[in-house]
CSV table of C-alpha atoms in Angstrom, one decimal:
chain,number,residue,atom,x,y,z
A,2,MET,CA,113.1,114.9,82.6
A,3,SER,CA,113.3,111.8,82.1
A,4,SER,CA,116.1,110.3,83.8
A,5,ASN,CA,116.3,107.0,82.5
A,6,VAL,CA,119.9,106.5,80.6
A,7,ARG,CA,120.3,103.7,78.0
A,8,SER,CA,122.3,102.9,75.4
A,9,PRO,CA,120.9,103.8,71.6
A,10,ARG,CA,118.6,101.4,69.6
A,11,ASP,CA,119.9,101.4,66.4
A,12,ASP,CA,122.7,102.6,64.0
A,13,GLU,CA,120.0,105.6,62.7
A,14,GLU,CA,119.4,106.6,67.0
A,15,GLU,CA,123.3,106.5,67.8
A,16,LEU,CA,123.7,108.9,64.4
A,17,LYS,CA,120.9,111.2,66.0
A,18,ALA,CA,123.0,111.5,69.0
A,19,HIS,CA,125.9,112.4,67.4
A,20,ILE,CA,124.9,114.7,65.7
A,21,ALA,CA,123.2,116.3,68.0
A,22,ILE,CA,126.6,116.2,70.4
A,23,LEU,CA,128.2,118.0,67.6
A,24,ARG,CA,125.3,120.7,67.3
A,25,GLY,CA,126.5,121.7,71.1
A,26,GLN,CA,122.8,120.0,72.2
A,27,SER,CA,124.1,118.1,75.0
A,28,LYS,CA,125.5,118.1,78.2
A,29,SER,CA,128.1,116.9,80.4
A,30,LEU,CA,127.5,113.8,83.2
A,31,LYS,CA,128.3,116.3,85.5
A,32,GLU,CA,126.0,119.1,84.2
A,33,VAL,CA,123.1,116.8,84.3
A,34,LEU,CA,123.4,116.4,87.3
A,35,ALA,CA,123.9,118.9,88.7
A,36,ASP,CA,120.5,120.5,87.5
A,37,MET,CA,119.6,116.9,89.1
A,38,LEU,CA,121.2,118.1,92.4
A,39,ASP,CA,120.6,121.9,92.5
A,40,GLU,CA,124.0,122.1,93.1
A,41,GLU,CA,128.1,121.6,91.5
A,42,PRO,CA,128.0,117.1,92.0
A,43,SER,CA,131.5,116.3,93.5
A,44,GLU,CA,134.1,114.7,91.3
A,45,ASP,CA,133.9,111.3,92.9
A,46,LEU,CA,129.5,111.6,91.9
A,47,VAL,CA,130.6,112.2,88.8
A,48,LYS,CA,133.1,109.1,88.6
A,49,ALA,CA,130.4,107.2,90.6
A,50,VAL,CA,127.6,107.4,88.0
A,51,GLU,CA,129.9,107.3,84.7
A,52,ASN,CA,130.9,103.9,85.9
A,53,ARG,CA,127.9,102.9,86.8
A,54,ILE,CA,126.6,104.1,83.5
A,55,LEU,CA,129.5,102.2,81.7
A,56,LEU,CA,128.2,99.1,83.2
A,57,ALA,CA,125.3,99.6,82.1
A,58,GLN,CA,125.9,99.4,78.6
A,59,GLU,CA,128.1,96.8,78.6
A,60,GLN,CA,125.0,94.2,80.2
A,61,GLU,CA,122.8,96.3,77.7
A,62,GLU,CA,121.0,97.6,80.0
A,63,SER,CA,119.5,100.9,81.2
A,64,ILE,CA,119.0,102.6,84.5
A,65,ASP,CA,117.2,105.0,85.8
A,66,LEU,CA,119.6,107.4,86.5
A,67,SER,CA,117.7,109.9,89.8
A,68,SER,CA,117.6,105.9,91.8
A,69,ILE,CA,121.9,105.7,91.2
A,70,VAL,CA,122.5,108.5,92.2
A,71,LYS,CA,120.7,108.5,95.0
A,72,SER,CA,121.8,105.0,95.9
A,73,ILE,CA,125.8,106.5,95.5
A,74,GLN,CA,124.9,109.5,97.6
A,75,THR,CA,123.4,106.9,100.4
A,76,MET,CA,126.6,105.1,100.2
A,77,GLN,CA,129.0,107.8,100.8
A,78,SER,CA,126.7,110.3,103.3
A,79,SER,CA,127.1,106.3,105.3
A,80,TRP,CA,131.1,106.1,104.5
A,81,VAL,CA,131.7,109.6,106.4
């Protein structure tokens, strides 16, 4: 499974994504993170990852989700 996140490349790809969502073929970000981590992610982690994805969309860049999650977890553990 790829952990890259990006916006749809064109209208056709965006339409396919919307159709998949309507068919129930999608997962919430929390479910994706739970699969990656093999445990239930905290709401703070979900929100932080969501914000980073939104920033990447605004900047029209793709991100590596697993790298982002590791980075956020490292930052959170240093605050504890």
